[in-house]
XYZ file of C-alpha atoms in Angstrom:
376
model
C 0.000 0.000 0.000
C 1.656 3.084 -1.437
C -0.035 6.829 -2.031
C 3.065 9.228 -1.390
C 5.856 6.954 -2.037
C 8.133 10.477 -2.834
C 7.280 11.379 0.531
C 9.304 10.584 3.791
C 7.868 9.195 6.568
C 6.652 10.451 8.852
C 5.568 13.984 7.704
C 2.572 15.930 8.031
C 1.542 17.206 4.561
C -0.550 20.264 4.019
C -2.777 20.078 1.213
C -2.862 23.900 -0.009
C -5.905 23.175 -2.641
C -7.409 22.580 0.669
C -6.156 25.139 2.337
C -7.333 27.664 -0.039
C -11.228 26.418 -0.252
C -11.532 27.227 3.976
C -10.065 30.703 3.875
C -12.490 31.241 0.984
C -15.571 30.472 2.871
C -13.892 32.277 6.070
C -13.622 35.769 3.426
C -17.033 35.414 2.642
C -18.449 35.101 6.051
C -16.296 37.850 6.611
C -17.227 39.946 3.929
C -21.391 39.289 4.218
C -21.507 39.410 8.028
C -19.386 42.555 7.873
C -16.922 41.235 10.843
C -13.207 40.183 11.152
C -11.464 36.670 11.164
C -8.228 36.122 12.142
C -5.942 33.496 12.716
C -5.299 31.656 15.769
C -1.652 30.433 16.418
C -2.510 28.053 19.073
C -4.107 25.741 16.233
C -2.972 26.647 13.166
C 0.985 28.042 13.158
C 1.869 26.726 9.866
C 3.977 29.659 9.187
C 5.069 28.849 5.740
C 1.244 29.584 4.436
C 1.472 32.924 6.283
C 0.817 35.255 2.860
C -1.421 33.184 1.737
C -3.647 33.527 4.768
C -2.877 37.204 4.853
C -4.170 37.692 1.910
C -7.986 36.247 2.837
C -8.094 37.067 6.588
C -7.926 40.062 8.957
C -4.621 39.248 11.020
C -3.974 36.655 13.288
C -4.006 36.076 17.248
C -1.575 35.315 19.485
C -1.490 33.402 23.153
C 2.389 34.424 24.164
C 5.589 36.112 23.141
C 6.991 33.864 20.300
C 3.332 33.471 18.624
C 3.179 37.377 18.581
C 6.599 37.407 16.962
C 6.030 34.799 14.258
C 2.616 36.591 13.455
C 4.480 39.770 13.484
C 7.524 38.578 11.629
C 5.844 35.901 9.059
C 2.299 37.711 8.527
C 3.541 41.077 8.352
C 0.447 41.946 11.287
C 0.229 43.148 14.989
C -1.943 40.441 16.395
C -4.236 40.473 18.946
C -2.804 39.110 21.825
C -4.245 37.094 25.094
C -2.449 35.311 27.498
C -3.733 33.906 31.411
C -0.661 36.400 32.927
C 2.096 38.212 31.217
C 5.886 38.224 32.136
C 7.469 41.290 33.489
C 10.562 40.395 31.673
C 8.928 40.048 28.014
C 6.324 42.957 27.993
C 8.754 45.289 26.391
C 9.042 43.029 23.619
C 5.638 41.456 23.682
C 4.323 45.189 23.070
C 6.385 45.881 20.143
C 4.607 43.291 18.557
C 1.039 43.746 19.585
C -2.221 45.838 18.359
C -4.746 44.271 20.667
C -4.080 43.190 23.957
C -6.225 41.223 26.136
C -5.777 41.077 30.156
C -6.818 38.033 31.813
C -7.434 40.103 34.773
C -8.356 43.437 36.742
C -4.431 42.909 38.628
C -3.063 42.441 35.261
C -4.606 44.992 33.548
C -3.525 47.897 36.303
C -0.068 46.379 36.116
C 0.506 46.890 32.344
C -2.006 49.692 31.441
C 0.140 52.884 31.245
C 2.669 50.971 29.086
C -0.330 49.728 27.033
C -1.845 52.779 26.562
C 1.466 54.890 25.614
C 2.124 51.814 22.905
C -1.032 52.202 21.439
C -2.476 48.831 22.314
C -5.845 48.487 22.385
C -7.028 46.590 25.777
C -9.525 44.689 26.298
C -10.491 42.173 29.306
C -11.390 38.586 28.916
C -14.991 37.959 30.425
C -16.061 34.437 31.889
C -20.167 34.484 30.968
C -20.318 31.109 33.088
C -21.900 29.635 29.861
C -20.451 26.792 27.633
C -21.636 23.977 25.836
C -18.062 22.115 26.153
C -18.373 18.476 26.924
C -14.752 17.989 27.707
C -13.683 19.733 31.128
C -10.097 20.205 29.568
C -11.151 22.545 26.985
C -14.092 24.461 29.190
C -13.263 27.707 30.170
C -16.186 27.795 32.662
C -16.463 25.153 34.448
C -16.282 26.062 38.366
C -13.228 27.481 39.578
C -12.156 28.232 35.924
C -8.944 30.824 36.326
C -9.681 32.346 32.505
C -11.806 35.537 32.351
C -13.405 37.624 34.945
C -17.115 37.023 35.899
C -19.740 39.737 35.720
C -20.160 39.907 39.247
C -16.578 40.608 39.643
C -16.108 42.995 37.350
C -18.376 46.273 38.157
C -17.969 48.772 36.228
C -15.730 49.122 33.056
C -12.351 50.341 33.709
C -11.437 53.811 31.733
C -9.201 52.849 29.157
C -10.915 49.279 28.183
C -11.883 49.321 24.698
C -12.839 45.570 24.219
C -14.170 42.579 26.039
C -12.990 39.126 24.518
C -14.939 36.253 25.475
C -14.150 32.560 24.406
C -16.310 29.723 25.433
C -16.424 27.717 22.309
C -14.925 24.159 20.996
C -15.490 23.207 18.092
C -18.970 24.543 18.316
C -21.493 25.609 15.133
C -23.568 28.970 15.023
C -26.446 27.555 17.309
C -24.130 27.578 20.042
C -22.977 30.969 19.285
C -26.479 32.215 19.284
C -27.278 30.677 22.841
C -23.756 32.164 24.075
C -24.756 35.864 22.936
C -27.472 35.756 24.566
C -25.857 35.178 27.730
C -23.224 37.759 26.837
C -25.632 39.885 26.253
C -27.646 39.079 29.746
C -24.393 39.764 31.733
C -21.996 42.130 29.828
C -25.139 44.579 28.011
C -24.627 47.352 29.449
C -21.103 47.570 28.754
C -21.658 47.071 25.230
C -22.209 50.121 24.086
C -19.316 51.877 25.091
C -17.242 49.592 23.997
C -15.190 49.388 20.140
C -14.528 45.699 19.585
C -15.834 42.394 21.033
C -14.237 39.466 20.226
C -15.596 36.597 20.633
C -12.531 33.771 20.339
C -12.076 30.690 18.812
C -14.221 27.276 18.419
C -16.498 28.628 15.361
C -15.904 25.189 13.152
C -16.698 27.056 9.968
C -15.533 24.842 7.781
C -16.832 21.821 8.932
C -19.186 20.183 6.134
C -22.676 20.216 8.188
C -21.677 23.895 9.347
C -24.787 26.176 9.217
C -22.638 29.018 7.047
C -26.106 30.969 6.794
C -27.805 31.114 9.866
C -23.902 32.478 11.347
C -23.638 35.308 8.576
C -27.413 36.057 9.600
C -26.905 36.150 13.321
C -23.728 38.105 13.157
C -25.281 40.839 11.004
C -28.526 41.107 13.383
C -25.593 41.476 15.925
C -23.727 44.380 14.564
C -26.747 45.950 13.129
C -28.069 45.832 17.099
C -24.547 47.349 18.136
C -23.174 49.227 15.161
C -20.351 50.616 17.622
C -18.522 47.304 17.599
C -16.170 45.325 15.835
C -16.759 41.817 15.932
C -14.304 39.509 15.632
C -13.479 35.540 15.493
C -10.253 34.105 15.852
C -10.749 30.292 14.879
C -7.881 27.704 14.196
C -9.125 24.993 13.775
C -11.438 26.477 11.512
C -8.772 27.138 9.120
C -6.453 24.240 9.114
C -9.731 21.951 8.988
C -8.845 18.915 6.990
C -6.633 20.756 5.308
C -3.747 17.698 5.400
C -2.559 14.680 6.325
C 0.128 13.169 8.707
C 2.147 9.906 6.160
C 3.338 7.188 8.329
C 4.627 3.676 7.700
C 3.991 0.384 9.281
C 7.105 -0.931 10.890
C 6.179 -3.916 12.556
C 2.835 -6.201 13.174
C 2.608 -7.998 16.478
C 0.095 -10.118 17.981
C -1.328 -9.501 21.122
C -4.364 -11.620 22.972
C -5.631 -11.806 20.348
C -5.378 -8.867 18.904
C -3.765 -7.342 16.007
C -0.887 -4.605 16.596
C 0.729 -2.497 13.570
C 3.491 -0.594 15.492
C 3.829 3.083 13.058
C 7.053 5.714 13.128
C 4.798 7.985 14.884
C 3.093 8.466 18.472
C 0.127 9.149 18.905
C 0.873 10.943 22.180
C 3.929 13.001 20.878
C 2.676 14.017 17.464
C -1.232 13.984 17.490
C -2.281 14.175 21.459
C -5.223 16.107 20.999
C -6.385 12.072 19.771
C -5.852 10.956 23.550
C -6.560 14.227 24.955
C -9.884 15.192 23.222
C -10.258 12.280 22.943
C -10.858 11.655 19.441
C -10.471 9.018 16.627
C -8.505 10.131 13.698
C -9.701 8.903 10.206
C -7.251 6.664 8.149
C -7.522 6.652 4.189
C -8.605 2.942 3.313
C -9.560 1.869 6.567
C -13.054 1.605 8.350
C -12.616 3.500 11.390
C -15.294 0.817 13.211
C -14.354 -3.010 13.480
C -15.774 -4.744 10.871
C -16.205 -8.806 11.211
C -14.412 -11.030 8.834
C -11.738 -8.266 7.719
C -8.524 -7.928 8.635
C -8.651 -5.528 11.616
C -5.575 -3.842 13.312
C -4.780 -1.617 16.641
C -2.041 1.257 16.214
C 0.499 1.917 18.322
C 2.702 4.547 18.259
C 6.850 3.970 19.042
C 7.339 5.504 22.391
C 7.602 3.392 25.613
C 4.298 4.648 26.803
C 2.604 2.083 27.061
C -1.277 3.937 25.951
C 0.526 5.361 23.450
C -2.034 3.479 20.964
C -5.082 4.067 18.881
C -7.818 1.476 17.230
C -9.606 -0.547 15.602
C -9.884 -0.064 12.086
C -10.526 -3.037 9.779
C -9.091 -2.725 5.824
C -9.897 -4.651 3.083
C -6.882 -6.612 2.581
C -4.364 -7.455 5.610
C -1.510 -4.697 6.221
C 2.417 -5.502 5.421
C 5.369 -3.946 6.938
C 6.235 -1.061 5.052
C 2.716 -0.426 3.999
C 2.132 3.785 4.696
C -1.189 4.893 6.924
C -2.390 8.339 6.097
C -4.130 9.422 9.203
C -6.264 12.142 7.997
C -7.016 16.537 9.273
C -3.853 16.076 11.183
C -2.596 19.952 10.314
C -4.553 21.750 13.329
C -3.566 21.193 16.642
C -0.967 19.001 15.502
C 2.423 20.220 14.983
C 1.787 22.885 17.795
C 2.025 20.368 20.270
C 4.342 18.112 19.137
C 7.426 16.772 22.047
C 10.217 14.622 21.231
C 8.814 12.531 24.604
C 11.843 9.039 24.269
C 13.756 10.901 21.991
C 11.208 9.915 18.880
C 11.635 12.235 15.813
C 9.423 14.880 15.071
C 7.624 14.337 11.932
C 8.644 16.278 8.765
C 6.736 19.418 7.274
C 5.793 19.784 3.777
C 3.089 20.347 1.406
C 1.136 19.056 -1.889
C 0.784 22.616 -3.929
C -1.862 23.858 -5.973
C -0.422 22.077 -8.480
C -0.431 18.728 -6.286
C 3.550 19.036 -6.472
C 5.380 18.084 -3.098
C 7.583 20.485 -1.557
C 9.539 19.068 1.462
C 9.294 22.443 3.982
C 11.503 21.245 6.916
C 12.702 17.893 8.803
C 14.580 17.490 12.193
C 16.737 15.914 13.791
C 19.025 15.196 16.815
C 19.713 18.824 17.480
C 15.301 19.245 17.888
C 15.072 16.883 20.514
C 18.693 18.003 22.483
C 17.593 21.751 22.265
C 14.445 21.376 24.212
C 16.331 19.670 26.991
């Protein structure tokens, strides 16, 4: 079984075709809802697509110092920027970068707001509406004892010199969520509204997804702005834009058997190159396979190459038993992939490249020994 036999393995592969059709539906919901869209680093920092997302979005975000540089440096933008806490020892810098900047805090914001304001940064705070519709505690911002955003009984009244609220409460959520959320933004935080210039309201908007309601988000966005024409709106999705927008190649090298069941050891890890798959937790989609068991056909467990010993994913049965050497494409492994890769045992990280528009392969970087001795 061979699809990308010119391509090493492992490597996660960025399909820009694909690439292209999201930031085209992300321009037009721009464009007919009359809001921005920018990037999020934390799930999409494929850098080397930079001017081509440029070129269909508003700017990017950032979540620390070295994502506001490589938006800064690579995009050519002053991102917005939100962090939990800022360091004393990178604000200098951090500011040099940033447009927006979003404080986590009232402490925070009193700390940095002089420098702020004689930067021209825009500030905002981050607001906790105590509403989500997350199902996995990891990624809810508001579950009890949350430390991100302040709560509208904490906050009073607005702060002179706060220009924006930023509130982010969504995970891979559609429009229907969004709708429910505004309402409770709107509940708690209304009568700030209107003295405010920008509300952003953060990431999780899965756009791109296939059974996305694209309509019923342009319409309730307009109604929005047309209710509070003194705001900007904005969404900063990742996934959104890296949305099955690639793949991650990897090889078969080795098949064991196991009580009974059926191991294909790959040069990957599941927990060092793709852990949002035991995090999330979700199962990733391999080209050729079924992703449920399926009686009768040959049917196989993966396991990635560290010691850990849950450092496995399955079953998926294929029409025609697996050989060593075979490659496994595991499928929309470009978001929230390569952004939290480790070199946990010393494993390789996985190449970079990408398939053009022209379907042509362009190897974009590989690593090495130096990687994994540099982060130790």
């Amino acid at each position: 079984m061979s699809y990308y036999p010119s391509i090493p393995s492992p490597c996660y592969v960025l399909e820009e075709n694909l690439l292209v059709a999201n930031l085209e539906l992300l321009k037009r919901v721009q464009q007919e809802a009359g809001i921005e869209i920018i990037c999020a680093l934390k799930g999409f920092s494929f850098y080397h697509e930079f001017p081509l997302v440029k070129h269909y979005l508003a700017g990017a975000t950032a979540s620390s110092l070295h994502e506001a540089r490589l938006a800064f440096e690579e995009m050519g933008v002053r991102p917005h920027v939100y962090s939990p806490a800022y360091l004393e020892s990178e604000w200098e810098e951090l500011a040099s970068y940033a447009g927006h900047i979003t404080f986590n805090s009232l402490n925070q914001y009193n700390q940095y707001k002089d420098r702020a304001h004689a930067a021209g940064i825009s500030c905002g705070l981050r607001i906790n509406p105590e509403y989500a519709e997350v199902e996995t505690d990891m990624y809810n911002p508001c579950v009890a004892g949350s430390r991100l955003g302040i709560r509208r009984s904490d906050l009073g009244d607005l702060p002179a010199g706060i220009e924006g609220l930023h509130s982010h409460t969504l995970c891979e959520n559609d429009s229907f969520v969004l709708e429910r959320t505004l309402a409770v933004i709107e509940e708690k935080f209304g009568d700030l509204l209107p003295s405010l210039k920008w509300l952003n309201l953060g990431g999780g908007h899965l756009i791109t997804r296939a059974d996305y309601d694209v309509a019923h988000l342009i319409g309730l966005l307009k109604g929005f702005c047309q209710k509070y024409p003194n705001l900007q709106i904005i969404l900063e999705p990742g996934s959104a834009v890296g949305w099955q927008t690639g793949f991650l190649k990897s090889t078969v090298l080795d098949i064991v058997e196991s009580a009974g069941i059926t191991v294909a050891i790959l040069d990957v890890s599941f927990a060092a190159h793709m852990p949002d798959t035991l995090e999330m937790p979700y199962k990733p989609r391999i080209r050729g396979a079924n992703s449920e068991p399926e009686t009768g056909k040959p049917t196989y467990r993966f396991g990635g190459m560290t010691c850990l010993a849950g450092d496995f994913y399955g079953d998926y049965s294929f029409e025609k038993e697996l050989q060593i050497g075979d490659e496994i494409i595991l499928e929309d492994m470009i978001h929230y992939t390569m952004v939290k890769t480790t070199t946990f045992n010393g494993v390789n990280l996985p190449s970079i490249g990408k398939l053009d528009k022209k379907e042509q392969f362009h190897l974009l970087k590989s690593f090495g020994y130096e990687s994994f001795k540099d982060r130790l």
